[in-house]
Coordinates of C-alpha atoms in Angstrom, one line a residue:
X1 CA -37.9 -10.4 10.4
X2 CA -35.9 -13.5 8.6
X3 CA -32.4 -13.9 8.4
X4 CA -32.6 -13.3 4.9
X5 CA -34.5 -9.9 4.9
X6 CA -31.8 -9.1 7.7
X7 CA -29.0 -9.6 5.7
X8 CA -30.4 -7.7 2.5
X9 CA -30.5 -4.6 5.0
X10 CA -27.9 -4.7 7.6
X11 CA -24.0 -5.5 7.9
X12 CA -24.3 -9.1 9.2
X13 CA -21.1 -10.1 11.5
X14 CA -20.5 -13.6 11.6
X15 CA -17.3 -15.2 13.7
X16 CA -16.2 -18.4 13.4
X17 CA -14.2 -20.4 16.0
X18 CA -12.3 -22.2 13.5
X19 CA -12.1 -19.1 11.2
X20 CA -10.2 -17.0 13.8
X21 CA -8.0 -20.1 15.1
X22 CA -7.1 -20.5 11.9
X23 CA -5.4 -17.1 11.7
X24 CA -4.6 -16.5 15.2
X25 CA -7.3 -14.3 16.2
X26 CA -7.3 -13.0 19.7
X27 CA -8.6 -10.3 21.8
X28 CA -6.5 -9.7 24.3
X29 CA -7.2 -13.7 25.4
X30 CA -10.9 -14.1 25.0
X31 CA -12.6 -15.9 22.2
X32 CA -14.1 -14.3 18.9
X33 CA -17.4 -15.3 20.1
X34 CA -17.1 -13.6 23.9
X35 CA -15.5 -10.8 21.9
X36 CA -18.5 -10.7 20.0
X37 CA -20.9 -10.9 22.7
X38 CA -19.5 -7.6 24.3
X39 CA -20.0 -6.0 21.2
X40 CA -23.5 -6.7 21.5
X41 CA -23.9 -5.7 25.1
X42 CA -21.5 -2.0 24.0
X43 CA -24.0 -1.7 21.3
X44 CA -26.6 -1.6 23.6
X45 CA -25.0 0.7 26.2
X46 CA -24.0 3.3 23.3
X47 CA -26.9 3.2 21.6
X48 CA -27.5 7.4 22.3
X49 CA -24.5 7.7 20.2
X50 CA -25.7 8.8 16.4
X51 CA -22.2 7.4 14.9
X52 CA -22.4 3.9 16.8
X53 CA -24.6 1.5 14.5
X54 CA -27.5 0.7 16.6
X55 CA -28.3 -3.0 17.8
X56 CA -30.6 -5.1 15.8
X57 CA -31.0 -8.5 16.7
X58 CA -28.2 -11.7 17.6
X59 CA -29.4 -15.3 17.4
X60 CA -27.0 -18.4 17.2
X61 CA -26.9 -20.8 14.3
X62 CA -25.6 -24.4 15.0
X63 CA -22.0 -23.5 17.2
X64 CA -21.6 -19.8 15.9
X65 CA -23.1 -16.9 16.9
X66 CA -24.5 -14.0 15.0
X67 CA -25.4 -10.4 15.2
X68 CA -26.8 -7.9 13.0
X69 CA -26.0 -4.2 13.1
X70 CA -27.0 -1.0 11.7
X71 CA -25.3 -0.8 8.7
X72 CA -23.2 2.9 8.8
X73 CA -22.7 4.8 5.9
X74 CA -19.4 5.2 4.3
X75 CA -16.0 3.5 3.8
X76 CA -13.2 2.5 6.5
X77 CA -10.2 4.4 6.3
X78 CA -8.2 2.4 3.7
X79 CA -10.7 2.8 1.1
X80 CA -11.3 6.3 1.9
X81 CA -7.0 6.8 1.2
X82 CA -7.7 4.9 -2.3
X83 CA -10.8 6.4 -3.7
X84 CA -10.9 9.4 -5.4
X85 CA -7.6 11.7 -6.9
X86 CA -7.0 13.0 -3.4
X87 CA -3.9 15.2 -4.6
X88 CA -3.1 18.4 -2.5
X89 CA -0.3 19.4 -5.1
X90 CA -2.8 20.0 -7.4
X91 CA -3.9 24.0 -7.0
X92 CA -7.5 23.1 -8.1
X93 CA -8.4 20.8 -6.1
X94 CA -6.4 21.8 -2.9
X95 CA -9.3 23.9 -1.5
X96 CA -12.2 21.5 -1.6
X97 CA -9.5 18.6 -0.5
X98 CA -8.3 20.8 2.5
X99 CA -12.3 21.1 3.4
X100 CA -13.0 17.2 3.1
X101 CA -10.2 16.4 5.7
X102 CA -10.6 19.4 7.7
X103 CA -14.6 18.8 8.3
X104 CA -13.8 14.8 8.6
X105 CA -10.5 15.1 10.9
X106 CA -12.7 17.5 13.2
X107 CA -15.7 14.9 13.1
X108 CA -13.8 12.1 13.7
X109 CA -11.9 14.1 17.2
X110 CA -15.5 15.5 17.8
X111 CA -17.0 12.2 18.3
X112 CA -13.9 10.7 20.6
X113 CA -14.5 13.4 22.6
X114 CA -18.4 12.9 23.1
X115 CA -17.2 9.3 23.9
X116 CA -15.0 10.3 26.4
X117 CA -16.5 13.3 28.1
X118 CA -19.0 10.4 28.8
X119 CA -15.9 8.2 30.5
X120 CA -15.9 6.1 27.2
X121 CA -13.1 4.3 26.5
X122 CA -13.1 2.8 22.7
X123 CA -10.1 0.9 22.8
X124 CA -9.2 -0.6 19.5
X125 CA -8.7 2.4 17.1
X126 CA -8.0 1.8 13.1
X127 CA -8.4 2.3 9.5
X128 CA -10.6 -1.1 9.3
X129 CA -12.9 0.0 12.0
X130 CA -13.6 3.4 11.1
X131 CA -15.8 4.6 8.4
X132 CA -15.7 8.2 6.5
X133 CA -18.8 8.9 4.3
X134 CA -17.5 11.6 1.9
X135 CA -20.5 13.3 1.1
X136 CA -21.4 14.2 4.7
X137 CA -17.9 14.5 5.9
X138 CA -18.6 12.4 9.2
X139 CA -17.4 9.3 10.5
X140 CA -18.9 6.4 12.5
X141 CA -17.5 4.0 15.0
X142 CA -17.9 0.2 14.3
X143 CA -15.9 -3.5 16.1
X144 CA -16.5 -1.7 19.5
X145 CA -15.9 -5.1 21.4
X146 CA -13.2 -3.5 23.4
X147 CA -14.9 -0.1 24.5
X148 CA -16.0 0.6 28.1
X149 CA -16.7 2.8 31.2
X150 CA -13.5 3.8 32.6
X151 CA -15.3 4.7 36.2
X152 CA -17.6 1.4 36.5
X153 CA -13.9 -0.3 35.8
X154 CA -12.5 1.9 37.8
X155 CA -9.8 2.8 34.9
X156 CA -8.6 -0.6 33.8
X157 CA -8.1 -2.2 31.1
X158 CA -10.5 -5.0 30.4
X159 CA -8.4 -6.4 27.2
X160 CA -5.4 -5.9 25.5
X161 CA -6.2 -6.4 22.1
X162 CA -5.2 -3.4 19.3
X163 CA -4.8 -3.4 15.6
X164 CA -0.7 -3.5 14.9
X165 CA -0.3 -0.5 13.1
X166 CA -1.7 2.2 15.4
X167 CA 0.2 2.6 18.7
X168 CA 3.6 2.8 20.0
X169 CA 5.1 0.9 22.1
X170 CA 4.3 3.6 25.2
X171 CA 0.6 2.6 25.0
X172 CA 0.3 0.6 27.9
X173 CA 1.8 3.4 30.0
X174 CA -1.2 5.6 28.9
X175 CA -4.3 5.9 31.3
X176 CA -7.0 4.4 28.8
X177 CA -8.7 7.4 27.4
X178 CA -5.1 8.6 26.1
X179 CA -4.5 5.3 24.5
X180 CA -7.4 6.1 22.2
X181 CA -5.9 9.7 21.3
X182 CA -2.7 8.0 20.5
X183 CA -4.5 5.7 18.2
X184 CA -6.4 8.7 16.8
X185 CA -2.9 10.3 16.0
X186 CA -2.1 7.5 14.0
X187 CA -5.2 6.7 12.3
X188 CA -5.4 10.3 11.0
X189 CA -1.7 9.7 9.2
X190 CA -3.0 6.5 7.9
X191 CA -5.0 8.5 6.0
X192 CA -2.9 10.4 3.7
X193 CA -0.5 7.6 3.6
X194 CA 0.9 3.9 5.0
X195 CA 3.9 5.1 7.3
X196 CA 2.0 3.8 10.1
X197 CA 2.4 0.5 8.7
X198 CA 6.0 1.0 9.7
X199 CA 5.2 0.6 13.6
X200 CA 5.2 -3.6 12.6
X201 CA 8.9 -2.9 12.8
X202 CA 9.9 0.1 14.9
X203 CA 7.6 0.1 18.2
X204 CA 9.2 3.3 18.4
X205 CA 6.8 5.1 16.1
X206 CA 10.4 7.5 14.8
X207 CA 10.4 5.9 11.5
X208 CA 6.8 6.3 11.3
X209 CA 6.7 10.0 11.8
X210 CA 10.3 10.3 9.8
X211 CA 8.6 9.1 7.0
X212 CA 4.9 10.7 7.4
X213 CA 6.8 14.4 7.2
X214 CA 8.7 13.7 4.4
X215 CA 5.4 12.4 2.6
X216 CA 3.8 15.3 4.0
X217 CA 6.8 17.6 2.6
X218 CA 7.0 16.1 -0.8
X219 CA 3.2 16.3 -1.4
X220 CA 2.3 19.2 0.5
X221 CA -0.2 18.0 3.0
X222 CA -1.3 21.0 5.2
X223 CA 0.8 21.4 8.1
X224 CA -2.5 21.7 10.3
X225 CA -2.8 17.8 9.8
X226 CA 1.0 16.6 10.3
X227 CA 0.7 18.7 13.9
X228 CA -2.9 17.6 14.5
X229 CA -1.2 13.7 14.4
X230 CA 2.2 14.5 16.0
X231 CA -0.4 16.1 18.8
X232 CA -2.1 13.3 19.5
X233 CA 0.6 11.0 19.6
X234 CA 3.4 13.1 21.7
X235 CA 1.3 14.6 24.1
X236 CA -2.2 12.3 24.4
X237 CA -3.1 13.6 27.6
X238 CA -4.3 17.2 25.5
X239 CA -7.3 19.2 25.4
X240 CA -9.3 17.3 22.5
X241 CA -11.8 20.7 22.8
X242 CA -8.5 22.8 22.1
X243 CA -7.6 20.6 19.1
X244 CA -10.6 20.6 16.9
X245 CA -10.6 24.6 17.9
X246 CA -7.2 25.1 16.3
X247 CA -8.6 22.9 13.4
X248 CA -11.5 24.9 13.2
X249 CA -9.3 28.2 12.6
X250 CA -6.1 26.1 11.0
X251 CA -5.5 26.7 6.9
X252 CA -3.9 24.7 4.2
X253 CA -0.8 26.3 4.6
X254 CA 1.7 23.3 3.6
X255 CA 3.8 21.1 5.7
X256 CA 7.8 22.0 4.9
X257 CA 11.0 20.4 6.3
X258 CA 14.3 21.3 5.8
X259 CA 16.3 19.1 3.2
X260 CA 18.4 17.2 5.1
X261 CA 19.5 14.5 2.8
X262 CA 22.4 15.0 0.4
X263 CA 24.8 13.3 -1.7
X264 CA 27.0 12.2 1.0
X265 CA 23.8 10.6 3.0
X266 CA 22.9 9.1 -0.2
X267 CA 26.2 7.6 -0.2
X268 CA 26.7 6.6 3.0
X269 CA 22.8 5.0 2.8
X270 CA 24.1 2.5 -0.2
X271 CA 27.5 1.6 1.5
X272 CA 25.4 0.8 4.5
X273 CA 23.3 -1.1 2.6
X274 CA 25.8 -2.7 0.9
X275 CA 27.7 -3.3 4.3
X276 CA 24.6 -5.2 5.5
X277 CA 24.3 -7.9 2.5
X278 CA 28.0 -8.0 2.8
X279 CA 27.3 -9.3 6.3
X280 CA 24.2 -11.4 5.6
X281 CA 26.0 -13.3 3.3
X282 CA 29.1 -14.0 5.6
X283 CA 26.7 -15.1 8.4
X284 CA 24.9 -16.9 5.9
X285 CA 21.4 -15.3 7.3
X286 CA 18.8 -16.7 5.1
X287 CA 16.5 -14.6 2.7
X288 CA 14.4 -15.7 0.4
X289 CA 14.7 -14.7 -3.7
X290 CA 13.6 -15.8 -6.5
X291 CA 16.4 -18.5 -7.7
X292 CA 16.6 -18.9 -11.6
X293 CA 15.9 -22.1 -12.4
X294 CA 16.6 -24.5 -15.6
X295 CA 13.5 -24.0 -18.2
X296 CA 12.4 -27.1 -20.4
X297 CA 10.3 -26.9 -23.2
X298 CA 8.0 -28.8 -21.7
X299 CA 7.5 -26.1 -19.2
X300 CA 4.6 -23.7 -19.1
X301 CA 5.2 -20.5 -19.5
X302 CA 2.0 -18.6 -19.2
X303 CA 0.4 -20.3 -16.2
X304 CA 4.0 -21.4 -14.6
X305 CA 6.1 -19.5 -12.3
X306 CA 9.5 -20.2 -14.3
X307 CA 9.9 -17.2 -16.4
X308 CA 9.4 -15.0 -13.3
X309 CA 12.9 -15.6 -12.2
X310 CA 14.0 -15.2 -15.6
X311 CA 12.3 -11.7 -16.2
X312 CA 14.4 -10.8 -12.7
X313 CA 17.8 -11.9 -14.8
X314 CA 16.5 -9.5 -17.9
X315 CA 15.9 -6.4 -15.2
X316 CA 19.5 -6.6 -14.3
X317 CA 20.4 -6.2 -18.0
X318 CA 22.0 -10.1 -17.8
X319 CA 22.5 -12.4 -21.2
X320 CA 19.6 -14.5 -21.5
X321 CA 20.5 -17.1 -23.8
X322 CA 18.2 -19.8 -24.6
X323 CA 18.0 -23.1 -26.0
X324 CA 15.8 -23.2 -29.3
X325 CA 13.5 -25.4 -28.2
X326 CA 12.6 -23.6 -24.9
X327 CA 13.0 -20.2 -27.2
X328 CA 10.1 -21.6 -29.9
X329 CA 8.0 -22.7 -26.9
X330 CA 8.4 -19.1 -25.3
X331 CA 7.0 -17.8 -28.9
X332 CA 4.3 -20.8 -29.1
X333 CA 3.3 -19.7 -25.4
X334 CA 2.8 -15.9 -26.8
X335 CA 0.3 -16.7 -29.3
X336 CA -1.4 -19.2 -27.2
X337 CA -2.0 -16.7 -24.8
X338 CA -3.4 -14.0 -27.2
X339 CA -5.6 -16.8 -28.5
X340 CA -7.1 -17.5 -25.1
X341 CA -6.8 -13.4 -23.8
X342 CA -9.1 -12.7 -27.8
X343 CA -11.1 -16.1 -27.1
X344 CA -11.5 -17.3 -24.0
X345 CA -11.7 -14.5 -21.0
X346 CA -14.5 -16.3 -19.3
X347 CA -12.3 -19.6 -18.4
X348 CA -11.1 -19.6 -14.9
X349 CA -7.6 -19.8 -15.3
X350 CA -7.4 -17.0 -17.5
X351 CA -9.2 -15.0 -15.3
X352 CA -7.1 -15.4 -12.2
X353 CA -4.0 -14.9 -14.8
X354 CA -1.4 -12.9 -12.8
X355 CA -0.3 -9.9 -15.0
X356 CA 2.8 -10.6 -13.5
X357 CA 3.6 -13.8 -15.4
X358 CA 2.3 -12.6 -18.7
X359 CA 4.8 -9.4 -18.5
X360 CA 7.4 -12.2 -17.2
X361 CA 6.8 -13.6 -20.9
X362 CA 6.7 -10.4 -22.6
X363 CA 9.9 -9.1 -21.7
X364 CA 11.7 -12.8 -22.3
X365 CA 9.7 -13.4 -25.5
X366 CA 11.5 -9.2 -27.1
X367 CA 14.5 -10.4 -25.2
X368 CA 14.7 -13.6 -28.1
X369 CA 13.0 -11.6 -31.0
X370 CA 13.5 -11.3 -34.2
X371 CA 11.8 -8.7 -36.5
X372 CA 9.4 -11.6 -37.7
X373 CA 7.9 -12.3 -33.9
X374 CA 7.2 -8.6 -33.7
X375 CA 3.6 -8.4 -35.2
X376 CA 2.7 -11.6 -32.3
X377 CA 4.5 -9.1 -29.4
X378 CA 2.3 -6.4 -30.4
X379 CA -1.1 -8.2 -30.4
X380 CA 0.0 -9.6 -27.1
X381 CA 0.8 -6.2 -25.5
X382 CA -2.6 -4.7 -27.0
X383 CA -4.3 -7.3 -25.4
X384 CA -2.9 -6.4 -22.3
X385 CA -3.8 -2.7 -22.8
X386 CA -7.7 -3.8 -24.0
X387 CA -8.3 -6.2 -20.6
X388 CA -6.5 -5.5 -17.9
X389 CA -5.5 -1.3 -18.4
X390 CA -7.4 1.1 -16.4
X391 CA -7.0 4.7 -17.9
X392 CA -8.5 8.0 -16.5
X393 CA -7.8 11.3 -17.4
X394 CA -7.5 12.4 -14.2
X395 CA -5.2 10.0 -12.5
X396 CA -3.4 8.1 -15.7
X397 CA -2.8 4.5 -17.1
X398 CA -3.0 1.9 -14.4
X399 CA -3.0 -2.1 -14.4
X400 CA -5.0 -4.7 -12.4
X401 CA -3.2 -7.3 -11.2
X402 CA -5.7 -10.1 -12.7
X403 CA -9.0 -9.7 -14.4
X404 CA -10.9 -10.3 -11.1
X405 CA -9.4 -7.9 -9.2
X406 CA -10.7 -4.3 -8.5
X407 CA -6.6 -2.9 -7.6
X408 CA -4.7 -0.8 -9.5
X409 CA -0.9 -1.2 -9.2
X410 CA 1.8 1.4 -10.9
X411 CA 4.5 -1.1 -9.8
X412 CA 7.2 -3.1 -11.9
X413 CA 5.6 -6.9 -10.8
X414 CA 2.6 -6.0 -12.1
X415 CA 1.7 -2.9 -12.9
X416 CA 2.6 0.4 -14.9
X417 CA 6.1 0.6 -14.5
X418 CA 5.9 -2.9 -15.8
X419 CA 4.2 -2.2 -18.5
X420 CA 6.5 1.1 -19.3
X421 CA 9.3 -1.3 -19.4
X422 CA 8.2 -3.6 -21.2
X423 CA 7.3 -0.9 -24.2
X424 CA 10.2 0.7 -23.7
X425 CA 12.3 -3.0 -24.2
X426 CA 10.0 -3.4 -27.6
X427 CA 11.3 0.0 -28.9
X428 CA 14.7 -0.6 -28.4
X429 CA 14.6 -4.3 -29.8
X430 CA 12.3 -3.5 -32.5
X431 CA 13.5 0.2 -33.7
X432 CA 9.6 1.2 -33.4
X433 CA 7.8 4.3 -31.8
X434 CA 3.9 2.7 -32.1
X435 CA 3.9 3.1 -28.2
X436 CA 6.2 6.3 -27.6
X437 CA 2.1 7.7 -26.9
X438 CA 1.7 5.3 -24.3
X439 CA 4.9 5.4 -22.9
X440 CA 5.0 9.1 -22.1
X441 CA 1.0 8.9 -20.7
X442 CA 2.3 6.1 -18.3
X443 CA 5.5 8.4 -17.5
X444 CA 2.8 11.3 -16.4
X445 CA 1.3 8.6 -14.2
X446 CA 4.1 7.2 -12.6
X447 CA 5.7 11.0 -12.3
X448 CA 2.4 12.3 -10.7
X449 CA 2.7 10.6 -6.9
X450 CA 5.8 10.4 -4.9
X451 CA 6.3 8.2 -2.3
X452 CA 4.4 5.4 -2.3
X453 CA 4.1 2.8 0.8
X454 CA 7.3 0.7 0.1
X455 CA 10.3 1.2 -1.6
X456 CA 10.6 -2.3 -3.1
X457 CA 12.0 -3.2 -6.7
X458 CA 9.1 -5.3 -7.8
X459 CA 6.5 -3.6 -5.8
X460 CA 7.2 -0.5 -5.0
X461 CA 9.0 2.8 -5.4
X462 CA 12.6 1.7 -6.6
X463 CA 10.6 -0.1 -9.6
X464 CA 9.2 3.0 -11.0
X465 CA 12.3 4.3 -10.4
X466 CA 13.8 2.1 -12.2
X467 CA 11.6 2.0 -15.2
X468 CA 12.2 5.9 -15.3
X469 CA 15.8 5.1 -15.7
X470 CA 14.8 2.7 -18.4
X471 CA 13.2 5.9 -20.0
X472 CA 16.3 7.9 -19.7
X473 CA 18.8 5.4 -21.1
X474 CA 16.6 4.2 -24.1
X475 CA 15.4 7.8 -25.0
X476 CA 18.2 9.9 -24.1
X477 CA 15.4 12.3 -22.1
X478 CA 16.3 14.0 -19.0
X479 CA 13.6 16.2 -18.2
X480 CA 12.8 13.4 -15.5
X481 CA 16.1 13.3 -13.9
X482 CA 15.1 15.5 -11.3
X483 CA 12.4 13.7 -9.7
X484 CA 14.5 10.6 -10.4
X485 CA 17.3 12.0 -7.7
X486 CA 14.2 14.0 -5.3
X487 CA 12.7 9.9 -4.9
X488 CA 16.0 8.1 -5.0
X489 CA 16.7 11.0 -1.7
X490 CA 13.6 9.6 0.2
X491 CA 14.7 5.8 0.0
X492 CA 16.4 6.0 3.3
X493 CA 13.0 7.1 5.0
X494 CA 12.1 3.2 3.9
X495 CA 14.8 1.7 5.6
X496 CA 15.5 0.1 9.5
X497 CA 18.4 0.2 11.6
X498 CA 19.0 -3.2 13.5
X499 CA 22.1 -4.2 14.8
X500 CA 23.8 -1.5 13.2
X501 CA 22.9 -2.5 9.8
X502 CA 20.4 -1.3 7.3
X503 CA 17.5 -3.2 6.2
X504 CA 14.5 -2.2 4.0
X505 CA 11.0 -3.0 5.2
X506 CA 9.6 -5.3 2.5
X507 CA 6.2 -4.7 1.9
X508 CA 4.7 -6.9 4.3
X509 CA 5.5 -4.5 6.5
X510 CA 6.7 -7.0 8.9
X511 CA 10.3 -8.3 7.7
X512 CA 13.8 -6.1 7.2
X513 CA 14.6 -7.9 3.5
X514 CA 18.0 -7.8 1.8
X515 CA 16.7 -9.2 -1.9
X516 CA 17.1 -7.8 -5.6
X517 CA 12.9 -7.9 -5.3
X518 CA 12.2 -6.1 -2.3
X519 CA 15.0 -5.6 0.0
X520 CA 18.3 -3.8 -0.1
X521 CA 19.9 -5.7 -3.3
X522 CA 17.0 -3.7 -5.7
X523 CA 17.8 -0.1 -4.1
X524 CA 21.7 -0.7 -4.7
X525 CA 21.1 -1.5 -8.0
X526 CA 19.4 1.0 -8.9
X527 CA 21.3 3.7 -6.9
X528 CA 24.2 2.3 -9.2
X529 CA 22.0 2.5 -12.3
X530 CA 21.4 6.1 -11.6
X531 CA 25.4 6.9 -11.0
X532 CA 26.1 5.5 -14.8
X533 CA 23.3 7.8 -16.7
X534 CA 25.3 10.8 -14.0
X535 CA 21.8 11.4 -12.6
X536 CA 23.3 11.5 -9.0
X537 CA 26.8 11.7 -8.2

């Protein structure tokens, strides 16, 4: 069989020295290529297994070495998350969604167990390496490079490599087989939700599971999942035959914790906060923002990054006051743009446009208008809505982020809260209700899911927030205000304690960040925003 004919039908692995050098890719100290050479010989040793892709062929090619794979059905565990409107609050679909993760949690248990009544230990345990095909409601096993016999090693460890992301920092105290349930614990919360992301910065795993039950709360997961992970994670030296028997016979009764967040908590959250960029800025700890910068007319404003930091000064309602020729280049940079967004889509440039940029001169373009650069505003946001808008009756108006990409962001950078600012700015400056349609479709969107994976201004939760609160003000419409104060009450679940300060995770998921874009400067503001419209107290 050629090479060619191999990689038309099966997943072809290739690993590259320089590749993984290049991003610090280890194993628990053995190279990508050895790694991928134990794959091959686990392949060959699991081969009985029906959700371990069976072995095909390896060869090497110049200094890199190559195998081919059965290629498994399905998607890994990320994409799984993603696709579909997987939305338990919705009484329709609840049933049917109950039975998807019911039959696939209880596959994906099922086949650990096989592994490890066997002596199997699988060893690196995560949403990348783990696939769910929907329609048969199984999962298969793939990157088994770290799996072995516990008895022919006599119980040891072989490597330490694990995906961050999906253990504690008790792991190495587990005997191997138990490090795989903990994983297992973890991987099953990574998919309803991201709060296992939050293990990058507490080892502990308590903010994880803070924030997974409040999820779980808000959006009624079934209980019979929350207890299946917290299982598997607080006591993984349990009866895996015991735990897919209780999910056999386990219901869709919802997950429920008691409120414990109220005013005063809310309070005390922002002064801590507060106390924490009070303290930053005395010990002069360095974080990086976006700095405003002095804009020329030479400038470019639709593929430059200028106008960014000056969109930032317009979000925290500051004068923008500029110079007439910078303000007729921002105009001339408007209806260049919807020449090359009407004409010219296929160029490049235009398709690796960041969405981001163009809102940045959206919002500074209606923050200079007059009533005659109105009819240019409009045919600019339309073009917007025409190529980069994703709309579905099911799931509501979306934006990608560029006209290559296949995500869909709700968020204020670059997505639908941006957007729902943006129209909301054109109504008040222009006196016009052409988009109040839109706005309120894009309002049912953003007030459809609740707690997304980061709380940050610009790209995450306290930006739709905060484009809600746009909503209020402008409109003078509360019927929102409530799930305004239920989000603004989750915030804290987003937030670290070092040092006895407060930090919000940005959403790397790997730094504490103090910024107006992503760290504790964006939730103060609009925990302040939400005091002046008397939302909370």
């Amino acid at each position: 069989m050629t090479k060619k004919k191999l990689k038309n039908q099966f997943t072809r692995k290739i690993y590259l020295h320089k590749l993984f050098d290049s991003f610090g890719f280890s194993e628990g100290g053995i190279s990508a290529i050895a790694s991928l050479k134990q794959e091959k010989q686990n392949l060959k040793k699991l081969a009985k297994f029906k959700f371990i892709p069976n072995y095909i062929t390896s060869f090497k090619e110049d200094e890199d070495f190559l195998l081919c794979e059965q290629k498994m059905s399905g998607v890994d565990v990320d994409a799984f998350r993603a696709s579909g409107d997987k939305n338990f609050l919705s009484s329709t679909k609840r049933k049917e969604l109950f039975k998807l993760y019911q039959n696939t949690i209880i596959n994906l248990i099922s086949n650990l167990h096989e592994l490890h009544q066997n002596n199997i230990f699988l060893g690196d345990i995560s949403s990348t390496n783990i696939l769910i095909d929907e329609n048969t409601q199984s999962s298969s096993f793939i990157d088994i490079s770290q799996s072995f016999n516990v008895l022919e090693n006599k119980g040891k460890t072989l490597s330490s490599f694990r995906t961050p992301g999906f253990y504690n920092q008790n792991i190495s105290n587990l005997p191997p087989l138990e490090q795989d349930n903990q994983q297992l614990g973890y991987l099953i919360i990574s998919m309803f939700c991201r709060a296992n992301m939050f293990l990058l910065v507490d080892k502990t795993g308590e903010m994880t599971f803070n924030f997974f039950k409040e999820y779980a709360s808000i959006n009624k997961i079934p209980r019979l999942f929350v207890e299946t992970a917290n299982k598997l994670i607080k006591n993984p030296s349990l009866n895996l035959s015991k735990l897919i028997d209780s999910l056999q016979h386990g219901n869709d009764t919802p997950f429920i914790t008691e409120k414990t967040l109220s005013t005063q908590h809310i309070k005390d959250f922002e002064s801590s906060l507060q106390k924490t960029v009070y303290l930053s800025q005395i010990n002069k700890i360095p974080f990086k923002e976006i700095v405003p910068v002095e804009l020329s007319s030479s400038d470019d404003f639709i593929f430059g990054d200028k106008l960014l930091a000056l969109r930032i000064k317009i979000l925290q309602n500051k004068d923008v006051i500029l110079p007439d020729k910078v303000k007729s280049k921002v105009f001339a940079s408007v209806n260049r743009l919807n020449y090359l967004l009407t004409n010219d889509t296929n160029n490049t440039f235009i398709k690796k446009l960041d969405i981001a940029k163009i809102f940045s001169l959206l919002l500074c373009a209606i923050s200079q208008a007059t009533t005659n650069d109105e009819p240019d505003i409009s045919k600019l946001i339309d073009n917007i809505n025409n190529l980069y808008q994703y709309k579905s009756p099911t799931e509501g108006i979306f934006y990608r982020p560029n006209l290559l990409s296949n995500h869909l962001s709700p968020y204020l950078s670059n997505g639908s809260a941006g957007m729902l600012v943006i129209l909301l700015s054109f109504k008040r400056r222009f006196h016009k209700n052409i988009y109040d349609d839109q706005i309120h479709d894009i309002i049912n969107t953003l007030t459809k899911n609740f707690m997304p994976q980061n709380a940050s201004l610009m790209r995450g939760l306290s930006g739709i927030i905060f484009s809600l609160l746009q909503y209020a003000d402008i409109c003078h419409d509360k019927q929102h205000n409530n799930f305004i104060k239920e989000n603004i009450e989750t915030l804290p679940y987003y937030s670290c304690k070092w040092n006895d300060q407060t930090l919000i995770v940005n959403p790397s998921f790997r730094n504490l960040d103090i910024c107006f874009e992503d760290g504790n400067k964006g939730i103060i503001y609009i925990i302040n925003l939400a005091k002046k419209l008397h939302i909370i107290e």
